[in-house]
Each structure stands twice: as C-alpha cells, then as structure tokens.
Short mmCIF file of C-alpha atoms in Angstrom, two decimals:
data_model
loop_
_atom_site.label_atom_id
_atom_site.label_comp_id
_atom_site.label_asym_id
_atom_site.label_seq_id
_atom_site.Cartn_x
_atom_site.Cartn_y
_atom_site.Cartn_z
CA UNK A 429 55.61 -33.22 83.07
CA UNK A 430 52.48 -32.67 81.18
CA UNK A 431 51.45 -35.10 77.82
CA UNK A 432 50.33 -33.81 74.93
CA UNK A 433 47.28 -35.60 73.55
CA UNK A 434 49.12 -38.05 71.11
CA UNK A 435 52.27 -38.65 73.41
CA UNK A 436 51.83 -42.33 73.56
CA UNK A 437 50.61 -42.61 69.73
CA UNK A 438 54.53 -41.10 69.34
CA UNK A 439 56.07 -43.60 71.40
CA UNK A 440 54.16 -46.57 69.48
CA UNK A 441 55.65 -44.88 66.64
CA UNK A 442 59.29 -44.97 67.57
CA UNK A 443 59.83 -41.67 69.08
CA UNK A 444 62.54 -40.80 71.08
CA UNK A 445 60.61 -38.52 73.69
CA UNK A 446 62.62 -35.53 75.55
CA UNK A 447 61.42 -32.81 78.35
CA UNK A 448 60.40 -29.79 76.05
CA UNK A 449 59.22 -26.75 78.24
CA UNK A 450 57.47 -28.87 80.94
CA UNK A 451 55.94 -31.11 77.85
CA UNK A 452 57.11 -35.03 76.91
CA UNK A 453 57.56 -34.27 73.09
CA UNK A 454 59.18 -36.29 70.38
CA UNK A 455 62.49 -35.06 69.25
CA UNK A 456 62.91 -37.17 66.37
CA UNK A 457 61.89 -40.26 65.12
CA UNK A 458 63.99 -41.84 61.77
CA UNK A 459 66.61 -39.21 62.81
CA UNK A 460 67.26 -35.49 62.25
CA UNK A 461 68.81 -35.40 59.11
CA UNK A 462 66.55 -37.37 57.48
CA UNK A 463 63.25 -35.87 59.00
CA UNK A 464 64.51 -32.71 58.12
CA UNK A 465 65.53 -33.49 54.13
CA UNK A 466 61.69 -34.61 54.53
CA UNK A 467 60.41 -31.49 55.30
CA UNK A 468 62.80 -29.41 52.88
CA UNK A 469 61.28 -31.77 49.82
CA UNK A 470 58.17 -33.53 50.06
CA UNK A 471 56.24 -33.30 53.26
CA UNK A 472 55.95 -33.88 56.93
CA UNK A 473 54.30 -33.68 60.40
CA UNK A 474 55.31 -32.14 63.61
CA UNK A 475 52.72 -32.28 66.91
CA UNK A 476 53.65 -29.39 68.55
CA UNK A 477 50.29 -29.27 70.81
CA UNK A 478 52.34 -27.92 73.31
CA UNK A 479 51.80 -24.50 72.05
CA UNK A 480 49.56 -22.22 74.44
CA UNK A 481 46.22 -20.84 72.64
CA UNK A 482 44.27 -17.80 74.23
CA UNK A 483 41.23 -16.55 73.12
CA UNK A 484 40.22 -12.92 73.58
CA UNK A 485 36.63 -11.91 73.16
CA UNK A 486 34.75 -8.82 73.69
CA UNK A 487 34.15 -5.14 72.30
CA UNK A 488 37.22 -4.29 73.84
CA UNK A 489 39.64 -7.10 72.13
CA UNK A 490 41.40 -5.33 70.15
CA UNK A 491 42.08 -2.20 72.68
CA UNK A 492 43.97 -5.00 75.01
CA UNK A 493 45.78 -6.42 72.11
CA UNK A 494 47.13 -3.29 70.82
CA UNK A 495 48.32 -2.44 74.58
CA UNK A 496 50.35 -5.50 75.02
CA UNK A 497 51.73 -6.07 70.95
CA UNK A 498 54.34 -4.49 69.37
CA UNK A 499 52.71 -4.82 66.33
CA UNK A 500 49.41 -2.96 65.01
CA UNK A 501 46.52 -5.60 65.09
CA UNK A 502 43.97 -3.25 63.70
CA UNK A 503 45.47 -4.14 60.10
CA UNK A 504 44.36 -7.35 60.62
CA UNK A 505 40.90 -8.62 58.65
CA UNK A 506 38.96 -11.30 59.47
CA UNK A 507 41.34 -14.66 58.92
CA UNK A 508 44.42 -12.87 59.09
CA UNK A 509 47.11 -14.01 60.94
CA UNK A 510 50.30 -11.97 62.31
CA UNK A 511 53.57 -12.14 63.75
CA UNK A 512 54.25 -9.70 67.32
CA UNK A 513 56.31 -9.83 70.31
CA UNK A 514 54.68 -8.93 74.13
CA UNK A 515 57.30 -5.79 75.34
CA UNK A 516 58.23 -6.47 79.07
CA UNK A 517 58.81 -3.10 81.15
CA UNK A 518 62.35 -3.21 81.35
CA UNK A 519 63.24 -3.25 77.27
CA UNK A 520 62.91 -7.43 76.74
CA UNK A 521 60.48 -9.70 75.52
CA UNK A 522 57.47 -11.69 77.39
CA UNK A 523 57.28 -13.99 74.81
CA UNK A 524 57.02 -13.48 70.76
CA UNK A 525 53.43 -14.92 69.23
CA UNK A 526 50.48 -15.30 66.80
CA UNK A 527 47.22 -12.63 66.19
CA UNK A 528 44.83 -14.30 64.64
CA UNK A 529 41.76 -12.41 63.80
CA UNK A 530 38.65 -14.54 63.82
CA UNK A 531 35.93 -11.64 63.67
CA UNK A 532 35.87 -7.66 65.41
CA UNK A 533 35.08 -9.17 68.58
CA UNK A 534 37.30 -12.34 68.56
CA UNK A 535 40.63 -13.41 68.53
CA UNK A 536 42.99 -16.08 69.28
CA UNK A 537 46.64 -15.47 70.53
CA UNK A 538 49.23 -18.25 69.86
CA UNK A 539 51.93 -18.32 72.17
CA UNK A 540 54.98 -20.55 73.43
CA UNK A 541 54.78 -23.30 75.88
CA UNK A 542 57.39 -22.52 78.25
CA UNK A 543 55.55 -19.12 78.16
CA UNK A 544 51.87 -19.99 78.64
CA UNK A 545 51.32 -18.92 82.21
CA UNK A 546 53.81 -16.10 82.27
CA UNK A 547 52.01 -14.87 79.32
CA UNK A 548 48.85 -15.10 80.72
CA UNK A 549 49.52 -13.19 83.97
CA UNK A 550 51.29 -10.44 82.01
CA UNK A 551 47.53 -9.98 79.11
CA UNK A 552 45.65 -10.37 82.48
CA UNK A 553 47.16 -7.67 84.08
CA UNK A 554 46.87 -5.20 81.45
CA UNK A 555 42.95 -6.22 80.70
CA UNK A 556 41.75 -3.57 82.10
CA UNK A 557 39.14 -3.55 78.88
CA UNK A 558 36.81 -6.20 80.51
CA UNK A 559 37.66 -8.05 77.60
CA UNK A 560 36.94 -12.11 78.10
CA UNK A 561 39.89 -14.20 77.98
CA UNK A 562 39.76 -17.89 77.90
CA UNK A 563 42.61 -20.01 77.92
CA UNK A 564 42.51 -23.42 75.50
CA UNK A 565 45.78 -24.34 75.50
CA UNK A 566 45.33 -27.74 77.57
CA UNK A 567 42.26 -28.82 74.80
CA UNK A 568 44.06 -27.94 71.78
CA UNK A 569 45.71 -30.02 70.16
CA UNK A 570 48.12 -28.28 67.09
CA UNK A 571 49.70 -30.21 64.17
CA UNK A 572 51.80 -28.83 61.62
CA UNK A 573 52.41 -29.92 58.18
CA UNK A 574 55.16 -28.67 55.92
CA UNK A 575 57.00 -29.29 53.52
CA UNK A 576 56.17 -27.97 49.56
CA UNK A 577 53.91 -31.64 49.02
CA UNK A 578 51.87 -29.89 52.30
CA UNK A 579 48.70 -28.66 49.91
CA UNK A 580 48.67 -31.64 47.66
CA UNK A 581 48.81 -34.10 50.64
CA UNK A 582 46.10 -32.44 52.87
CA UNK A 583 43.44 -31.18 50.14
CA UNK A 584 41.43 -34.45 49.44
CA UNK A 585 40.43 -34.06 53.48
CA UNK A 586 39.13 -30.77 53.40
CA UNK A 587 37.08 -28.50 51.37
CA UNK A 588 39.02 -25.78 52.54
CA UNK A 589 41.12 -24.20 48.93
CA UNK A 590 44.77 -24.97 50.35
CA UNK A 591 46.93 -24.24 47.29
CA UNK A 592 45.34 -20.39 47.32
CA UNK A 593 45.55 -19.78 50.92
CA UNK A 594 47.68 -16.25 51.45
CA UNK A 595 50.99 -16.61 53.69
CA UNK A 596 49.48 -16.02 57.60
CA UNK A 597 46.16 -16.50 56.26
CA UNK A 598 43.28 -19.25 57.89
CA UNK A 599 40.23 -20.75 57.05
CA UNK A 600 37.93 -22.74 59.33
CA UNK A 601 36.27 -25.55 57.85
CA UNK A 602 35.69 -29.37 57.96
CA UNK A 603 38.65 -31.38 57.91
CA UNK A 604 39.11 -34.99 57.99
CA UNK A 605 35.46 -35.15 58.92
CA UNK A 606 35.57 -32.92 61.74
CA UNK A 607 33.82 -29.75 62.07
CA UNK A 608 35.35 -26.29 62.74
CA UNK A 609 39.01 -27.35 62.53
CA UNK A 610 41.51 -24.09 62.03
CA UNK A 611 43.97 -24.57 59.11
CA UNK A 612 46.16 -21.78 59.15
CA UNK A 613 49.13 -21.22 55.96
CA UNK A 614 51.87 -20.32 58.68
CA UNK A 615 54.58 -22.38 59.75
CA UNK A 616 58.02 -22.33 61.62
CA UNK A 617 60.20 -24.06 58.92
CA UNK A 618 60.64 -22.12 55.80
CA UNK A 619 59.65 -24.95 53.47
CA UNK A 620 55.53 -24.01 53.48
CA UNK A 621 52.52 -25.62 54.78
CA UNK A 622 50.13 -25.46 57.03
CA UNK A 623 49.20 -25.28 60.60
CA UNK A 624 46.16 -27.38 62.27
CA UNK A 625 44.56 -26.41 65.17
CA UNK A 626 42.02 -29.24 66.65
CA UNK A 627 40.46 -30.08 69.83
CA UNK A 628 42.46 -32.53 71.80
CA UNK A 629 38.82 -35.05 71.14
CA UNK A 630 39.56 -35.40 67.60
CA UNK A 631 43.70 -35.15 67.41
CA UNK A 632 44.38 -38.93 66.85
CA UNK A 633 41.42 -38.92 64.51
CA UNK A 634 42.77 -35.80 62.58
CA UNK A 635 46.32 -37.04 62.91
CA UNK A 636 45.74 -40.56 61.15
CA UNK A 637 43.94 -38.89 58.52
CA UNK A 638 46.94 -37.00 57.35
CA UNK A 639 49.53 -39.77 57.68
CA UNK A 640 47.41 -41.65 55.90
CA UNK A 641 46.79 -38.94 53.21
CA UNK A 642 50.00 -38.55 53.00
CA UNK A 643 51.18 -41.74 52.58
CA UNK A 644 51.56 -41.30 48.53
CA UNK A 645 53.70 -38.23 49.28
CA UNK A 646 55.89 -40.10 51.80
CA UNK A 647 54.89 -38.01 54.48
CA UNK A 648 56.58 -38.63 57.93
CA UNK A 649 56.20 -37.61 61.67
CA UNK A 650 59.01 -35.19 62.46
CA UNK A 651 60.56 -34.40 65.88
CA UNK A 652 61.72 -31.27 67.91
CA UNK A 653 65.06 -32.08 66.74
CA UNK A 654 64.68 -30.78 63.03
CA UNK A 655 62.02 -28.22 63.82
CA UNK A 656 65.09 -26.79 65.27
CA UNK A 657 67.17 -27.23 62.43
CA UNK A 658 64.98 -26.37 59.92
CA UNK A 659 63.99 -22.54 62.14
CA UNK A 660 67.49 -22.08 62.30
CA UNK A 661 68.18 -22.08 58.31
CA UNK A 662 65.74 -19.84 57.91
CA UNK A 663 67.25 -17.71 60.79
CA UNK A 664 63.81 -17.72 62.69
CA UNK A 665 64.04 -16.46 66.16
CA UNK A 666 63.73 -19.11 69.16
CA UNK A 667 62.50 -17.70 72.48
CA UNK A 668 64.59 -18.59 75.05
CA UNK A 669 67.62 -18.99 72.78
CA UNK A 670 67.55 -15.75 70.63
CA UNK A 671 65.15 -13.74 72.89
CA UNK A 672 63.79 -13.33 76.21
CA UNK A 673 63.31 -11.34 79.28
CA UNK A 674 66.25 -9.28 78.73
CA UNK A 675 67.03 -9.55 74.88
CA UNK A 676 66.16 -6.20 72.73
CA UNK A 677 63.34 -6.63 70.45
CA UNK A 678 65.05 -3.82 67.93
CA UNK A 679 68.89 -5.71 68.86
CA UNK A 680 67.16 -8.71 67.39
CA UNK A 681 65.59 -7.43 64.53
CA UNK A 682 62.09 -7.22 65.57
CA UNK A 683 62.13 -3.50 64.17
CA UNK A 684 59.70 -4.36 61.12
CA UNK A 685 56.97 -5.81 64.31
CA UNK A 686 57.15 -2.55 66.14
CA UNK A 687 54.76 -0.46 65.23
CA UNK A 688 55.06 3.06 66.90
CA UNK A 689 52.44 4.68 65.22
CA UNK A 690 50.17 3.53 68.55
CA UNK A 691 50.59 3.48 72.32
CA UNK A 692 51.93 -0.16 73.72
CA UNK A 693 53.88 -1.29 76.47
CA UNK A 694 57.17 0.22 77.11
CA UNK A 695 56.57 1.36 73.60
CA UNK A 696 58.11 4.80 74.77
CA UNK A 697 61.94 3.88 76.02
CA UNK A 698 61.91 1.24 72.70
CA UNK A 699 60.90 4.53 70.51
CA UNK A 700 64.17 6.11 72.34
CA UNK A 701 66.65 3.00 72.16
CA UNK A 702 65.52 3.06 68.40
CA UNK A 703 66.74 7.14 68.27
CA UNK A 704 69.93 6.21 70.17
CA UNK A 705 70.86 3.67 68.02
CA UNK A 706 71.89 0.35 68.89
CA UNK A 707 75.00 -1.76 70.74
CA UNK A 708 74.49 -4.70 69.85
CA UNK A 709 72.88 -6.45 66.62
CA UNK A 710 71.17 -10.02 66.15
CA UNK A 711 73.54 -11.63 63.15
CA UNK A 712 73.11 -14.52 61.47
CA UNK A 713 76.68 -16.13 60.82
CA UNK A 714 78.00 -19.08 58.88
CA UNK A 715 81.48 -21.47 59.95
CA UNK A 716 84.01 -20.76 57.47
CA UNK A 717 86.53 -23.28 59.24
CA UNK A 718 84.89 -26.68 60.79
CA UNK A 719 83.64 -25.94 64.23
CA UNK A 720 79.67 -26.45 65.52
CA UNK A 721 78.80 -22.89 67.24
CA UNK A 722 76.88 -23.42 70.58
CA UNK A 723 73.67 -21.36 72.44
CA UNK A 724 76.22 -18.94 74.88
CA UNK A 725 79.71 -19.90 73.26
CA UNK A 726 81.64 -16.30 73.01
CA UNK A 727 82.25 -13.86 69.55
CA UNK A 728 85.60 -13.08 69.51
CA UNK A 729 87.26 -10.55 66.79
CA UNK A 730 90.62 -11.62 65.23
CA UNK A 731 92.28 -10.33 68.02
CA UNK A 732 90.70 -11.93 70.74
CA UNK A 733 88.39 -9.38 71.90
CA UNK A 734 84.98 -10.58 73.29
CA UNK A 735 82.41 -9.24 70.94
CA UNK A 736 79.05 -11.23 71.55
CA UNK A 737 77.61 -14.48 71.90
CA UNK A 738 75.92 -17.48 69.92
CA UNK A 739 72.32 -18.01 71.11
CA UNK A 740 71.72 -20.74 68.46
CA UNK A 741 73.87 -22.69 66.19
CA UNK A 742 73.95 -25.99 64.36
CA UNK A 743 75.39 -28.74 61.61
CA UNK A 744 72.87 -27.34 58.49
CA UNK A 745 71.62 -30.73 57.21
CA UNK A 746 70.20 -28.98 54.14
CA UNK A 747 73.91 -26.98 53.39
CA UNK A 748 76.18 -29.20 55.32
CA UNK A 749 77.95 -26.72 57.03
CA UNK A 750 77.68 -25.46 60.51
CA UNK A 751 75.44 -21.81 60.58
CA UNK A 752 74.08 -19.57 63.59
CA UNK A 753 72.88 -16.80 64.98
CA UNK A 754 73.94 -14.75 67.78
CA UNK A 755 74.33 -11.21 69.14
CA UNK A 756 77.51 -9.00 68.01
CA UNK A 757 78.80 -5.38 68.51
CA UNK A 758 76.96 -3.54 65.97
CA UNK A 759 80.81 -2.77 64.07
CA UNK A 760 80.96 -6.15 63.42
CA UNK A 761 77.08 -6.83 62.19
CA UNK A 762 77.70 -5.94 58.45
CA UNK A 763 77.31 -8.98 56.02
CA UNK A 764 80.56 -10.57 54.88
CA UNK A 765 82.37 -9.46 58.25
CA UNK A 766 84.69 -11.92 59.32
CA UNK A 767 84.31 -13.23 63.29
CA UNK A 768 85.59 -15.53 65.28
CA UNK A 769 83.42 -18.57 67.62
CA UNK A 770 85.37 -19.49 70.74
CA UNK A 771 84.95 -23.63 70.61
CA UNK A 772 87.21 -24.90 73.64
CA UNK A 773 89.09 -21.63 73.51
CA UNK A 774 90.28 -21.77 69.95
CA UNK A 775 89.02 -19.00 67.85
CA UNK A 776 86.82 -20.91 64.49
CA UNK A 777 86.57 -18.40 61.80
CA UNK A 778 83.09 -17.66 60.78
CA UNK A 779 81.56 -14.73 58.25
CA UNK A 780 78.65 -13.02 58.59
CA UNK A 781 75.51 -13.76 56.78
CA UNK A 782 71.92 -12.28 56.38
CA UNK A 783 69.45 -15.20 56.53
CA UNK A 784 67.79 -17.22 55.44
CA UNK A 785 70.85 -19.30 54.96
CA UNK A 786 68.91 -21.76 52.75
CA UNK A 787 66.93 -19.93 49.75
#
C-alpha cells in the first residue's frame, strides 16, 4: 500500500487511516458529520495526493488529447481547466478527469488513483503523435481547500488574486513561499475553493502554512469520509461507484462532455447509442420513508419489478435525510417519480430528484 507524502503528519493528527485505491488515506478525523458541516460553512482541507497527474508535452498534445477525450480541448486557453471522460472501446469509461491547459504545447491531465496505470497504458497506446508524456503522480503532492472561507483563508500566502479566479480556472504562482505551486478554482465538493498542486518536497511545508492560515477561519483537516458525502449532495459522479468500464457515459449524464463535433474514441457507436435513445438513465433520488440506500442495492417499482440499481447513497449530513444516485429504466427517470430501494427485501419509498440535492 503506497503513502502519500503527509500520511504520518495525518496519523499525528488523529486520523483514522483506511485502504483508498492502493493508498493509506485519512477517512476522517473529528468525524464525518462534523468535517463535513466544516466544509459546507467555513473552510477545510482534504490531502488527496493520491490523485494521478500526467503531463503531455509536444506539438502534437493536443491531437492525442482530442483522440482519447470526450470533450473538445481545443476550447481550452492557457489556464483553463476542464471536465472529460476517456471512452473505452466497448461503450464505458477508462476513467473520468481534468485538462488543464498550461500553454499550446503543454498540458497536465488529472486523473483517479485507482486509475493511474490503467489510464496510462490506455493515452500510451493511442500516442501515436510522438507527443512526450511524463507521469508525476508519485511527486505530487495535491491539497484541496474548500469551503466558502477557502479565498479569505489562503490569500495572505499567495500573490495569486483568489477571490477573482473563474470556476476551472488556475494560476501558477508563489505560495506559502514556494515557487511555481498550481492553485487551481476546482473542487469535488460543491461548497468552492481551491485545489493545490505541490511537489511532494514542499507538501508539509505548504500544508502547515494553510492550517495555520486558517486557523482564524477554523479551518480543519477533512477525511475521505465527507469528501464522499459532500460529492454525493452535489450528485457528482464517483468512478467506480457511478461509472466505469461498462457504465454509459450518455446513461450517466456525461452528454454535455461529449463533444461530437470531432473524431475520439469509440466516438462513433456513442454518436449512435445517442440516436437510439437510451435504456437506462443516471437519477439522482431522495428517501421519502427512513431507509440508507446502498452502492448495488436493487430499484424496484411499486410492484416489485426490478428497475435499476443504487451505485451511491448516503445519510445527507447537510439535509438529514438519506439521498442517492443510481441507474433506472429511463420510464422511471422523470423528476418527482416515485421508486422503491430494496433494503433487506422491503421496498423504502424514495422520489426522484435532479441534483444537486443541496443548493
């Protein structure tokens, strides 16, 4: 099991460490609940160094890019950021990640742990562009701090405007006295902030700065555990829950990535399935009667009739009620249409909802 560069600052700190796609990682610290309410109103930080960073360089770049994303990275401008999935052969997903566009020649790609070598096999074997690829994921170290006190509690370390920053924008810069740090304004949480990328070197330098930065904004290390919670108000996709190998990117709502005014992988039999029209529909659903939905418990309709499956669900901290999402016969996708979750083979009535679930 590989360590992330602050693993044993996060056990001095209390953290109750858990296996996380081949990674030791804190899953919470002070607790779930509380971490999360953190997040939602004032400010805190996740280490989620885990992540796998690839950097593609070369005239070429953007030609291997384009073959391999669903969405079209020649929109992108120099410290732009932007959300795309990697289309397998078969109809599925690789892995869903991060363009960001550093200059014409240079890019970094942002994808998830469990996925890093998978992901780089799959790039690799369509670089048929000569395009240099370099993979940083093991010297990178990634913080991210959110929460709506994010900008206040990071600016005095950096000269870097934070307030300003565009949505999936960066800016490199110096940051708690270390050069050429990437702050991104992306995040997986819904409540704001920013992401910072670091070499592994200067992480527990970086990190201290911000705790203690934060320290007048209560800021407070936050674990896997409400990262979780906090995605899944906003309805945010989790690979390996929501999609994967064999999961539709246009069944899960990935239509407004897929971009088929180019030529990408598999880009073809998705333009078709699209035409067709779908089975199945990614819904995001809320427990009407008390029941927590589970990744792989069955949809049933009021008869009894299986009609899907929950890939994610949990106890909202933030609405304290139980929400998910999960995949459903597309005549029962339409908001406000009552389901049913099979907990322990009683049928728990649900409705459902568009996300995000919290506003």
């Amino acid at each position: 099991m590989k360590n992330t560069a602050l693993s044993n600052l996060h056990i001095a700190l209390g953290a109750k460490m858990v296996p996380f796609a081949g990674f030791n990682m804190p899953v919470q610290y002070s607790g779930i609940n509380d971490e999360h309410e953190t997040v939602r109103t004032g400010v805190g930080m996740f280490d989620v160094s885990h992540m796998g960073e690839f950097i593609l360089k070369g005239e070429k770049a953007l030609d291997l890019i384009q073959k391999i994303s669903s969405n079209d990275a020649s929109k992108l401008y120099d410290g732009k950021v932007q959300y795309a999935y990697i289309p397998n052969e078969e109809g599925g997903i690789v892995d869903d990640f991060l363009t960001y566009k550093i200059d014409d020649i240079t890019y970094l790609l942002v994808v998830n742990a469990s996925n890093i070598e998978k992901d780089w096999n799959w790039i690799s074997k369509y670089n048929t562009f000569g395009v240099e690829m370099k993979d940083i994921s093991d010297k990178t170290s990634l913080f991210a701090v959110q929460g709506p006190k994010a900008a206040d509690a990071l600016q005095g370390l950096t000269d870097i405007e934070l307030a300003p920053m565009e949505y999936y924008s960066f800016q490199k810069g110096v940051f708690a006295g270390v050069e050429n740090v990437l702050v991104s304004a992306t995040g997986y949480t819904g409540a704001g902030g920013f992401e910072i990328y670091v070499d592994n070197e200067h992480a527990e330098q970086v990190w201290n700065a911000i705790m203690e930065a934060g320290k007048q904004y209560g800021i407070k290390p936050i674990g896997l555990g409400a990262r979780d919670t906090l995605r899944l108000e906003m309805g945010f996709c989790l690979y390996g829950n929501d999609i994967d190998d064999t999961t539709s990117p246009l069944a899960a709502g990935l239509g407004w990535v897929t971009k088929f005014t180019k030529d990408f992988v598999n880009s073809e039999n998705l333009k078709a399935e699209k035409e067709r029209g779908l089975t199945q529909k990614l819904v995001g659903f809320e427990m009407i009667d008390r029941g927590i939905p589970r990744h792989d418990y069955e949809i049933v309709d009021a008869e009894g009739n299986k009609i899907g499956r929950v890939t994610s669900g949990t106890q909202s901290p933030t609405l304290k009620k139980s929400v998910g999402l999960g995949y459903v016969d597309t005549a029962f996708a339409k908001d406000g249409t009552e389901i049913f979750i099979s907990i322990r083979n009683q049928p728990i009535k649900a409705i459902v909802k568009k996300p995000p679930f919290v506003k």
